[in-house]
Amino acid sequence: MATQDWTDQPLTVLGLSRSGAAVARYVAQRGGRVFLSETVPAAPYNEALRHELSSLGVTVEMGGHSKQCFTHANLVVVSPGIPPSSEAIEQLRLSGKTVISEVEFAYRQVPSIPLVGITGTNGKSTTTTLVSWILTQAGKQAPACGNIGVPITDVINGPLPDYLVAELSSFQLEFSPTLTAKVAVFTNFKPDHLDWHGSLEAYQEAKLKLFTGPQSPEWSVVLADDPVSQLIASRTTSKILWFSRDQHLVAQYANKAYLDESQTVVIHLEGQAPVRLFPVDSLQLIGDHNFENVLASASAALLLGIEPVLIARACQSFQGLEHRLERVDALGAKQVVFYNDSKATNTDAAISALRAFKNRKVILIAGGYDKMTPLDDFVTAAQANAKSVILIGAAKERFAQAFEASGYHAVEFAEDLPAAIARGYHLSDGEPVLFAPACSSFDMFKNFEERGRAFKAGVQALKAQVQNSVRS
């Protein structure tokens, strides 16, 4: 049950995002007085959402923040795209307003529902979806929500689930002062979103909120390979389960998950016999990074009391996510396989994608909106794993310079994504073509999902051309 009566209560929402709309809808449907302010002007693409909210009684302001934005209510829910350094946030805080995220808002409505919170730089979405899948296959109502695309507030605006399995971004955690998970999962930490947070330290501190201080969860599940996990351990009051593909890295810990000598997933809790689940070669996922995601997910499920046989069955049936090392199709006589990893929006994710192919060379398509992160490790991974690199988008010049400086010269530019797909096919002598941009999508696409769909459509268009040429 919701803990707050919203009848005639005021609330301000900043941003006409999915999460902002979810909060406005939730409160308006419960009799609250909602004022939503958005800096983007009214336009045809947001007309339907504006009309829906207005019909519920929400006052929707477009094209800027008026005085009412700062006077309507003491509680303000902010959309994740608005950084803490923005003028509006600074003004609200100076005036004594309470500024929170949508995930914090949802948590305050239903604090009794166990929350599994997953954060980190990479692997969040796969881990979130897999934990949800395991719990669902075990007969629980446990929707994947949060930063993965479905606002938590939308989930609780209906029949309440047994668990909330939430991907939590640093943007959301920045404005979540009381949100507390039952099980919190830390996948890894890499430099990212520095433009939003202002510094690496601020980005790290936002992530740590899920694990430390008064918000410490009952259990923290952390990657032993990442030094930030030691920082979590020093600042949390939770019990900790350490996971790693390398069993030697976790040998010293009382609670651990690892791959043994036969590459079998093993979870060992203090005072209990080790639980041997399944060999990783029985999974449908590929790549060491995905094996880490499986270790984290299986551990979280076991800590929630799910039977090992159900965990094993669910993990082995899990097919992975769209846009995450997704096999698209095989083309031509050489059966050139195309992989869509549009979710690789930073260099570390792209490195993981490259390494997933082990000793097989790939044709790499990369580029997009440049986050200006260092490229040395990415270039080194491409040198080791890519036969050729095709660059697109706004980042292509800087990326090309980094490859040139390293002595790697098998680099080409393509005008757009379809041209890169065609060039990748012609360069391949049977090597897979991997689309792992290592960049955001905003120079050419609305988001990584739209970019991934465009890649898959481009592959299918090329397949039709190849088939037609064979027939003729």
PDB file of C-alpha atoms in Angstrom, residues 49-310:
ATOM      1  CA  LEU A  49       1.881  13.005 -23.470  1.00  0.00           C
ATOM      2  CA  ARG A  50       1.035  16.637 -22.689  1.00  0.00           C
ATOM      3  CA  HIS A  51      -2.612  15.989 -23.522  1.00  0.00           C
ATOM      4  CA  GLU A  52      -2.732  12.858 -21.338  1.00  0.00           C
ATOM      5  CA  LEU A  53      -1.282  14.642 -18.315  1.00  0.00           C
ATOM      6  CA  SER A  54      -3.431  17.733 -18.790  1.00  0.00           C
ATOM      7  CA  SER A  55      -6.534  15.545 -18.910  1.00  0.00           C
ATOM      8  CA  LEU A  56      -5.537  14.195 -15.473  1.00  0.00           C
ATOM      9  CA  GLY A  57      -5.355  17.722 -14.095  1.00  0.00           C
ATOM     10  CA  VAL A  58      -1.604  18.227 -14.331  1.00  0.00           C
ATOM     11  CA  THR A  59      -0.477  21.759 -15.123  1.00  0.00           C
ATOM     12  CA  VAL A  60       2.127  21.342 -17.871  1.00  0.00           C
ATOM     13  CA  GLU A  61       4.543  24.182 -18.609  1.00  0.00           C
ATOM     14  CA  MET A  62       6.725  23.965 -21.722  1.00  0.00           C
ATOM     15  CA  GLY A  63       9.638  26.061 -22.973  1.00  0.00           C
ATOM     16  CA  GLY A  64      11.228  27.078 -19.673  1.00  0.00           C
ATOM     17  CA  HIS A  65      10.874  27.222 -15.901  1.00  0.00           C
ATOM     18  CA  SER A  66       8.598  30.014 -14.631  1.00  0.00           C
ATOM     19  CA  LYS A  67       8.408  31.358 -11.077  1.00  0.00           C
ATOM     20  CA  GLN A  68       5.694  28.793 -10.286  1.00  0.00           C
ATOM     21  CA  CYS A  69       8.286  26.056 -10.721  1.00  0.00           C
ATOM     22  CA  PHE A  70       9.995  27.369  -7.567  1.00  0.00           C
ATOM     23  CA  THR A  71       6.885  28.250  -5.530  1.00  0.00           C
ATOM     24  CA  HIS A  72       4.287  25.535  -6.229  1.00  0.00           C
ATOM     25  CA  ALA A  73       5.527  22.842  -3.814  1.00  0.00           C
ATOM     26  CA  ASN A  74       8.249  22.042  -1.292  1.00  0.00           C
ATOM     27  CA  LEU A  75       8.883  18.621  -2.878  1.00  0.00           C
ATOM     28  CA  VAL A  76      10.344  18.535  -6.386  1.00  0.00           C
ATOM     29  CA  VAL A  77      10.945  15.389  -8.438  1.00  0.00           C
ATOM     30  CA  VAL A  78      13.674  15.862 -11.014  1.00  0.00           C
ATOM     31  CA  SER A  79      14.136  13.933 -14.260  1.00  0.00           C
ATOM     32  CA  PRO A  80      17.487  12.121 -14.666  1.00  0.00           C
ATOM     33  CA  GLY A  81      18.651  14.291 -17.563  1.00  0.00           C
ATOM     34  CA  ILE A  82      18.939  17.394 -15.349  1.00  0.00           C
ATOM     35  CA  PRO A  83      22.379  17.615 -13.664  1.00  0.00           C
ATOM     36  CA  PRO A  84      22.840  18.885 -10.107  1.00  0.00           C
ATOM     37  CA  SER A  85      24.850  21.820 -11.456  1.00  0.00           C
ATOM     38  CA  SER A  86      21.880  23.165 -13.442  1.00  0.00           C
ATOM     39  CA  GLU A  87      20.631  26.614 -12.521  1.00  0.00           C
ATOM     40  CA  ALA A  88      17.138  25.312 -11.729  1.00  0.00           C
ATOM     41  CA  ILE A  89      18.410  22.692  -9.266  1.00  0.00           C
ATOM     42  CA  GLU A  90      20.706  25.180  -7.562  1.00  0.00           C
ATOM     43  CA  GLN A  91      17.860  27.688  -7.179  1.00  0.00           C
ATOM     44  CA  LEU A  92      15.505  25.048  -5.767  1.00  0.00           C
ATOM     45  CA  ARG A  93      18.057  23.904  -3.209  1.00  0.00           C
ATOM     46  CA  LEU A  94      18.912  27.468  -2.186  1.00  0.00           C
ATOM     47  CA  SER A  95      15.221  28.112  -1.565  1.00  0.00           C
ATOM     48  CA  GLY A  96      15.025  25.099   0.747  1.00  0.00           C
ATOM     49  CA  LYS A  97      13.097  22.772  -1.554  1.00  0.00           C
ATOM     50  CA  THR A  98      13.533  19.001  -1.290  1.00  0.00           C
ATOM     51  CA  VAL A  99      14.777  17.705  -4.646  1.00  0.00           C
ATOM     52  CA  ILE A 100      14.531  13.960  -5.266  1.00  0.00           C
ATOM     53  CA  SER A 101      14.679  11.480  -8.142  1.00  0.00           C
ATOM     54  CA  GLU A 102      11.778   9.447  -9.491  1.00  0.00           C
ATOM     55  CA  VAL A 103      13.255   6.255  -7.999  1.00  0.00           C
ATOM     56  CA  GLU A 104      13.459   7.907  -4.579  1.00  0.00           C
ATOM     57  CA  PHE A 105       9.841   9.058  -4.980  1.00  0.00           C
ATOM     58  CA  ALA A 106       8.693   5.518  -5.823  1.00  0.00           C
ATOM     59  CA  TYR A 107      10.648   4.034  -2.909  1.00  0.00           C
ATOM     60  CA  ARG A 108       8.960   6.446  -0.497  1.00  0.00           C
ATOM     61  CA  GLN A 109       5.528   5.293  -1.681  1.00  0.00           C
ATOM     62  CA  VAL A 110       6.178   1.569  -1.118  1.00  0.00           C
ATOM     63  CA  PRO A 111       9.189   1.127   1.200  1.00  0.00           C
ATOM     64  CA  SER A 112       7.972  -2.322   2.272  1.00  0.00           C
ATOM     65  CA  ILE A 113       8.464  -3.933  -1.169  1.00  0.00           C
ATOM     66  CA  PRO A 114      11.943  -5.566  -1.274  1.00  0.00           C
ATOM     67  CA  LEU A 115      14.152  -3.697  -3.714  1.00  0.00           C
ATOM     68  CA  VAL A 116      16.990  -5.286  -5.661  1.00  0.00           C
ATOM     69  CA  GLY A 117      19.103  -2.344  -6.828  1.00  0.00           C
ATOM     70  CA  ILE A 118      21.695  -2.819  -9.562  1.00  0.00           C
ATOM     71  CA  THR A 119      24.250  -0.154 -10.410  1.00  0.00           C
ATOM     72  CA  GLY A 120      27.688   0.185 -11.989  1.00  0.00           C
ATOM     73  CA  THR A 121      29.038   1.554 -15.240  1.00  0.00           C
ATOM     74  CA  ASN A 122      28.507  -1.480 -17.476  1.00  0.00           C
ATOM     75  CA  GLY A 123      26.414  -4.626 -17.180  1.00  0.00           C
ATOM     76  CA  LYS A 124      23.520  -3.017 -15.286  1.00  0.00           C
ATOM     77  CA  SER A 125      20.798  -3.751 -17.829  1.00  0.00           C
ATOM     78  CA  THR A 126      21.764  -7.382 -18.442  1.00  0.00           C
ATOM     79  CA  THR A 127      22.076  -8.047 -14.707  1.00  0.00           C
ATOM     80  CA  THR A 128      18.772  -6.313 -13.939  1.00  0.00           C
ATOM     81  CA  THR A 129      16.940  -8.269 -16.618  1.00  0.00           C
ATOM     82  CA  LEU A 130      18.503 -11.574 -15.583  1.00  0.00           C
ATOM     83  CA  VAL A 131      17.643 -11.110 -11.888  1.00  0.00           C
ATOM     84  CA  SER A 132      14.074 -10.275 -12.911  1.00  0.00           C
ATOM     85  CA  TRP A 133      13.994 -13.324 -15.212  1.00  0.00           C
ATOM     86  CA  ILE A 134      15.229 -15.685 -12.463  1.00  0.00           C
ATOM     87  CA  LEU A 135      12.684 -14.404  -9.938  1.00  0.00           C
ATOM     88  CA  THR A 136       9.873 -14.495 -12.504  1.00  0.00           C
ATOM     89  CA  GLN A 137      10.738 -18.055 -13.528  1.00  0.00           C
ATOM     90  CA  ALA A 138      10.614 -18.945  -9.818  1.00  0.00           C
ATOM     91  CA  GLY A 139       7.016 -17.719  -9.667  1.00  0.00           C
ATOM     92  CA  LYS A 140       7.580 -14.230  -8.241  1.00  0.00           C
ATOM     93  CA  GLN A 141       6.207 -10.928  -9.516  1.00  0.00           C
ATOM     94  CA  ALA A 142       9.506  -9.111 -10.038  1.00  0.00           C
ATOM     95  CA  PRO A 143       9.490  -6.684 -12.976  1.00  0.00           C
ATOM     96  CA  ALA A 144      12.694  -5.131 -14.277  1.00  0.00           C
ATOM     97  CA  CYS A 145      12.365  -1.371 -13.919  1.00  0.00           C
ATOM     98  CA  GLY A 146      14.210   1.877 -13.289  1.00  0.00           C
ATOM     99  CA  ASN A 147      16.855   3.131 -15.671  1.00  0.00           C
ATOM    100  CA  ILE A 148      16.254   0.124 -17.928  1.00  0.00           C
ATOM    101  CA  GLY A 149      13.231   1.945 -19.370  1.00  0.00           C
ATOM    102  CA  VAL A 150      10.161   1.342 -17.180  1.00  0.00           C
ATOM    103  CA  PRO A 151       9.877   3.897 -14.354  1.00  0.00           C
ATOM    104  CA  ILE A 152       9.449   2.291 -10.927  1.00  0.00           C
ATOM    105  CA  THR A 153       6.525   4.653 -10.351  1.00  0.00           C
ATOM    106  CA  ASP A 154       4.686   3.124 -13.311  1.00  0.00           C
ATOM    107  CA  VAL A 155       5.265  -0.355 -11.850  1.00  0.00           C
ATOM    108  CA  ILE A 156       3.778   0.578  -8.462  1.00  0.00           C
ATOM    109  CA  ASN A 157       0.858   2.398 -10.095  1.00  0.00           C
ATOM    110  CA  GLY A 158      -1.002  -0.906 -10.295  1.00  0.00           C
ATOM    111  CA  PRO A 159      -0.979  -4.313  -8.571  1.00  0.00           C
ATOM    112  CA  LEU A 160       2.103  -4.298  -6.351  1.00  0.00           C
ATOM    113  CA  PRO A 161       4.827  -6.860  -7.156  1.00  0.00           C
ATOM    114  CA  ASP A 162       6.728  -9.178  -4.808  1.00  0.00           C
ATOM    115  CA  TYR A 163      10.037  -7.489  -5.670  1.00  0.00           C
ATOM    116  CA  LEU A 164      11.231  -4.400  -7.511  1.00  0.00           C
ATOM    117  CA  VAL A 165      14.318  -5.212  -9.596  1.00  0.00           C
ATOM    118  CA  ALA A 166      15.691  -1.806 -10.497  1.00  0.00           C
ATOM    119  CA  GLU A 167      18.571  -0.649 -12.636  1.00  0.00           C
ATOM    120  CA  LEU A 168      19.790   2.500 -10.922  1.00  0.00           C
ATOM    121  CA  SER A 169      21.923   5.058 -12.742  1.00  0.00           C
ATOM    122  CA  SER A 170      24.229   7.549 -11.103  1.00  0.00           C
ATOM    123  CA  PHE A 171      21.827  10.281 -12.283  1.00  0.00           C
ATOM    124  CA  GLN A 172      19.016   8.695 -10.257  1.00  0.00           C
ATOM    125  CA  LEU A 173      21.123   7.879  -7.193  1.00  0.00           C
ATOM    126  CA  GLU A 174      22.426  11.449  -7.027  1.00  0.00           C
ATOM    127  CA  PHE A 175      18.965  12.564  -5.890  1.00  0.00           C
ATOM    128  CA  SER A 176      18.028   9.515  -3.775  1.00  0.00           C
ATOM    129  CA  PRO A 177      18.843  10.324  -0.123  1.00  0.00           C
ATOM    130  CA  THR A 178      16.852   7.532   1.594  1.00  0.00           C
ATOM    131  CA  LEU A 179      16.386   4.756  -1.003  1.00  0.00           C
ATOM    132  CA  THR A 180      17.526   1.472   0.562  1.00  0.00           C
ATOM    133  CA  ALA A 181      17.809  -1.884  -1.198  1.00  0.00           C
ATOM    134  CA  LYS A 182      17.434  -5.345   0.281  1.00  0.00           C
ATOM    135  CA  VAL A 183      20.139  -6.561  -2.110  1.00  0.00           C
ATOM    136  CA  ALA A 184      22.383  -4.068  -3.934  1.00  0.00           C
ATOM    137  CA  VAL A 185      24.574  -5.220  -6.828  1.00  0.00           C
ATOM    138  CA  PHE A 186      27.727  -3.413  -7.977  1.00  0.00           C
ATOM    139  CA  THR A 187      28.805  -4.514 -11.474  1.00  0.00           C
ATOM    140  CA  ASN A 188      31.909  -2.353 -12.050  1.00  0.00           C
ATOM    141  CA  PHE A 189      33.122   1.233 -12.171  1.00  0.00           C
ATOM    142  CA  LYS A 190      34.668   3.005 -15.162  1.00  0.00           C
ATOM    143  CA  PRO A 191      34.979   6.688 -16.116  1.00  0.00           C
ATOM    144  CA  ASP A 192      31.667   7.816 -17.652  1.00  0.00           C
ATOM    145  CA  HIS A 193      29.130  10.661 -17.532  1.00  0.00           C
ATOM    146  CA  LEU A 194      31.824  13.117 -16.458  1.00  0.00           C
ATOM    147  CA  ASP A 195      29.992  15.880 -18.333  1.00  0.00           C
ATOM    148  CA  TRP A 196      26.924  15.376 -16.098  1.00  0.00           C
ATOM    149  CA  HIS A 197      28.604  14.840 -12.714  1.00  0.00           C
ATOM    150  CA  GLY A 198      31.454  17.287 -13.219  1.00  0.00           C
ATOM    151  CA  SER A 199      34.160  14.940 -11.925  1.00  0.00           C
ATOM    152  CA  LEU A 200      35.068  11.284 -11.584  1.00  0.00           C
ATOM    153  CA  GLU A 201      34.816  11.594  -7.806  1.00  0.00           C
ATOM    154  CA  ALA A 202      31.250  12.922  -7.987  1.00  0.00           C
ATOM    155  CA  TYR A 203      30.256  10.092 -10.324  1.00  0.00           C
ATOM    156  CA  GLN A 204      31.751   7.529  -7.949  1.00  0.00           C
ATOM    157  CA  GLU A 205      30.062   9.042  -4.899  1.00  0.00           C
ATOM    158  CA  ALA A 206      26.672   8.874  -6.615  1.00  0.00           C
ATOM    159  CA  LYS A 207      27.161   5.160  -7.263  1.00  0.00           C
ATOM    160  CA  LEU A 208      28.288   4.526  -3.680  1.00  0.00           C
ATOM    161  CA  LYS A 209      25.048   5.938  -2.249  1.00  0.00           C
ATOM    162  CA  LEU A 210      23.328   2.606  -2.887  1.00  0.00           C
ATOM    163  CA  PHE A 211      25.763   0.751  -0.623  1.00  0.00           C
ATOM    164  CA  THR A 212      27.000   3.024   2.129  1.00  0.00           C
ATOM    165  CA  GLY A 213      26.054   4.844   5.301  1.00  0.00           C
ATOM    166  CA  PRO A 214      22.433   4.881   6.482  1.00  0.00           C
ATOM    167  CA  GLN A 215      21.340   3.537   3.083  1.00  0.00           C
ATOM    168  CA  SER A 216      23.407   0.359   3.393  1.00  0.00           C
ATOM    169  CA  PRO A 217      21.424  -2.626   2.092  1.00  0.00           C
ATOM    170  CA  GLU A 218      21.009  -5.976   3.806  1.00  0.00           C
ATOM    171  CA  TRP A 219      23.408  -7.505   1.245  1.00  0.00           C
ATOM    172  CA  SER A 220      25.941  -5.931  -1.102  1.00  0.00           C
ATOM    173  CA  VAL A 221      27.005  -8.070  -4.077  1.00  0.00           C
ATOM    174  CA  VAL A 222      30.253  -6.605  -5.427  1.00  0.00           C
ATOM    175  CA  LEU A 223      32.849  -7.373  -8.107  1.00  0.00           C
ATOM    176  CA  ALA A 224      36.096  -8.364  -6.399  1.00  0.00           C
ATOM    177  CA  ASP A 225      38.139  -7.358  -9.459  1.00  0.00           C
ATOM    178  CA  ASP A 226      37.153  -3.680  -9.092  1.00  0.00           C
ATOM    179  CA  PRO A 227      39.011  -1.529  -6.535  1.00  0.00           C
ATOM    180  CA  VAL A 228      35.844   0.493  -5.873  1.00  0.00           C
ATOM    181  CA  SER A 229      34.442  -2.635  -4.190  1.00  0.00           C
ATOM    182  CA  GLN A 230      37.049  -2.249  -1.441  1.00  0.00           C
ATOM    183  CA  LEU A 231      35.821   1.304  -0.926  1.00  0.00           C
ATOM    184  CA  ILE A 232      32.249  -0.007  -0.652  1.00  0.00           C
ATOM    185  CA  ALA A 233      33.399  -2.602   1.887  1.00  0.00           C
ATOM    186  CA  SER A 234      35.045   0.075   4.012  1.00  0.00           C
ATOM    187  CA  ARG A 235      31.926   2.247   4.097  1.00  0.00           C
ATOM    188  CA  THR A 236      28.981  -0.168   4.226  1.00  0.00           C
ATOM    189  CA  THR A 237      27.277  -1.805   7.176  1.00  0.00           C
ATOM    190  CA  SER A 238      25.802  -4.541   4.953  1.00  0.00           C
ATOM    191  CA  LYS A 239      26.842  -8.147   4.589  1.00  0.00           C
ATOM    192  CA  ILE A 240      28.974  -8.554   1.462  1.00  0.00           C
ATOM    193  CA  LEU A 241      29.126 -11.264  -1.185  1.00  0.00           C
ATOM    194  CA  TRP A 242      32.165 -10.931  -3.462  1.00  0.00           C
ATOM    195  CA  PHE A 243      32.062 -12.311  -7.002  1.00  0.00           C
ATOM    196  CA  SER A 244      34.745 -12.852  -9.635  1.00  0.00           C
ATOM    197  CA  ARG A 245      35.534 -15.147 -12.538  1.00  0.00           C
ATOM    198  CA  ASP A 246      38.852 -15.784 -10.730  1.00  0.00           C
ATOM    199  CA  GLN A 247      38.228 -17.949  -7.663  1.00  0.00           C
ATOM    200  CA  HIS A 248      41.597 -16.955  -6.197  1.00  0.00           C
ATOM    201  CA  LEU A 249      40.474 -13.322  -5.944  1.00  0.00           C
ATOM    202  CA  VAL A 250      37.590 -14.264  -3.644  1.00  0.00           C
ATOM    203  CA  ALA A 251      39.180 -17.141  -1.712  1.00  0.00           C
ATOM    204  CA  GLN A 252      39.711 -15.000   1.410  1.00  0.00           C
ATOM    205  CA  TYR A 253      36.061 -13.933   1.718  1.00  0.00           C
ATOM    206  CA  ALA A 254      33.333 -15.652   3.746  1.00  0.00           C
ATOM    207  CA  ASN A 255      30.627 -15.121   1.075  1.00  0.00           C
ATOM    208  CA  LYS A 256      31.678 -15.510  -2.536  1.00  0.00           C
ATOM    209  CA  ALA A 257      30.719 -16.527  -6.070  1.00  0.00           C
ATOM    210  CA  TYR A 258      33.213 -17.615  -8.697  1.00  0.00           C
ATOM    211  CA  LEU A 259      34.033 -19.895 -11.624  1.00  0.00           C
ATOM    212  CA  ASP A 260      35.926 -23.010 -10.544  1.00  0.00           C
ATOM    213  CA  GLU A 261      38.564 -24.899 -12.549  1.00  0.00           C
ATOM    214  CA  SER A 262      35.875 -26.428 -14.766  1.00  0.00           C
ATOM    215  CA  GLN A 263      34.306 -22.978 -15.396  1.00  0.00           C
ATOM    216  CA  THR A 264      31.276 -23.879 -13.315  1.00  0.00           C
ATOM    217  CA  VAL A 265      29.387 -21.176 -11.392  1.00  0.00           C
ATOM    218  CA  VAL A 266      29.825 -21.750  -7.651  1.00  0.00           C
ATOM    219  CA  ILE A 267      28.263 -19.735  -4.813  1.00  0.00           C
ATOM    220  CA  HIS A 268      29.582 -20.299  -1.285  1.00  0.00           C
ATOM    221  CA  LEU A 269      27.873 -18.659   1.675  1.00  0.00           C
ATOM    222  CA  GLU A 270      29.430 -18.642   5.131  1.00  0.00           C
ATOM    223  CA  GLY A 271      28.525 -21.728   7.139  1.00  0.00           C
ATOM    224  CA  GLN A 272      26.965 -23.513   4.156  1.00  0.00           C
ATOM    225  CA  ALA A 273      28.183 -26.013   1.580  1.00  0.00           C
ATOM    226  CA  PRO A 274      29.210 -24.544  -1.803  1.00  0.00           C
ATOM    227  CA  VAL A 275      26.379 -24.489  -4.348  1.00  0.00           C
ATOM    228  CA  ARG A 276      27.529 -25.650  -7.813  1.00  0.00           C
ATOM    229  CA  LEU A 277      25.083 -24.367 -10.427  1.00  0.00           C
ATOM    230  CA  PHE A 278      26.138 -24.894 -14.080  1.00  0.00           C
ATOM    231  CA  PRO A 279      29.121 -24.602 -16.458  1.00  0.00           C
ATOM    232  CA  VAL A 280      29.221 -21.302 -18.326  1.00  0.00           C
ATOM    233  CA  ASP A 281      29.411 -23.085 -21.666  1.00  0.00           C
ATOM    234  CA  SER A 282      25.788 -24.126 -21.063  1.00  0.00           C
ATOM    235  CA  LEU A 283      24.724 -20.468 -21.227  1.00  0.00           C
ATOM    236  CA  GLN A 284      23.349 -18.721 -24.294  1.00  0.00           C
ATOM    237  CA  LEU A 285      25.381 -15.602 -23.454  1.00  0.00           C
ATOM    238  CA  ILE A 286      28.953 -15.095 -24.653  1.00  0.00           C
ATOM    239  CA  GLY A 287      31.807 -13.066 -23.195  1.00  0.00           C
ATOM    240  CA  ASP A 288      33.621 -12.892 -19.860  1.00  0.00           C
ATOM    241  CA  HIS A 289      31.730  -9.721 -18.928  1.00  0.00           C
ATOM    242  CA  ASN A 290      28.461 -11.624 -19.284  1.00  0.00           C
ATOM    243  CA  PHE A 291      29.788 -14.399 -17.059  1.00  0.00           C
ATOM    244  CA  GLU A 292      30.345 -11.726 -14.394  1.00  0.00           C
ATOM    245  CA  ASN A 293      26.753 -10.547 -14.902  1.00  0.00           C
ATOM    246  CA  VAL A 294      25.566 -14.134 -14.398  1.00  0.00           C
ATOM    247  CA  LEU A 295      27.621 -14.544 -11.210  1.00  0.00           C
ATOM    248  CA  ALA A 296      26.112 -11.339  -9.802  1.00  0.00           C
ATOM    249  CA  SER A 297      22.552 -12.232 -10.816  1.00  0.00           C
ATOM    250  CA  ALA A 298      22.674 -15.811  -9.537  1.00  0.00           C
ATOM    251  CA  SER A 299      24.148 -14.581  -6.248  1.00  0.00           C
ATOM    252  CA  ALA A 300      21.393 -11.998  -5.768  1.00  0.00           C
ATOM    253  CA  ALA A 301      18.729 -14.625  -6.471  1.00  0.00           C
ATOM    254  CA  LEU A 302      20.250 -17.104  -4.002  1.00  0.00           C
ATOM    255  CA  LEU A 303      20.399 -14.409  -1.306  1.00  0.00           C
ATOM    256  CA  LEU A 304      16.675 -13.829  -1.891  1.00  0.00           C
ATOM    257  CA  GLY A 305      15.988 -17.503  -1.184  1.00  0.00           C
ATOM    258  CA  ILE A 306      15.479 -18.832  -4.720  1.00  0.00           C
ATOM    259  CA  GLU A 307      16.227 -22.559  -5.074  1.00  0.00           C
ATOM    260  CA  PRO A 308      19.515 -23.347  -6.890  1.00  0.00           C
ATOM    261  CA  VAL A 309      17.801 -25.616  -9.450  1.00  0.00           C
ATOM    262  CA  LEU A 310      15.479 -22.757 -10.445  1.00  0.00           C
TER     263      LEU A 310
END
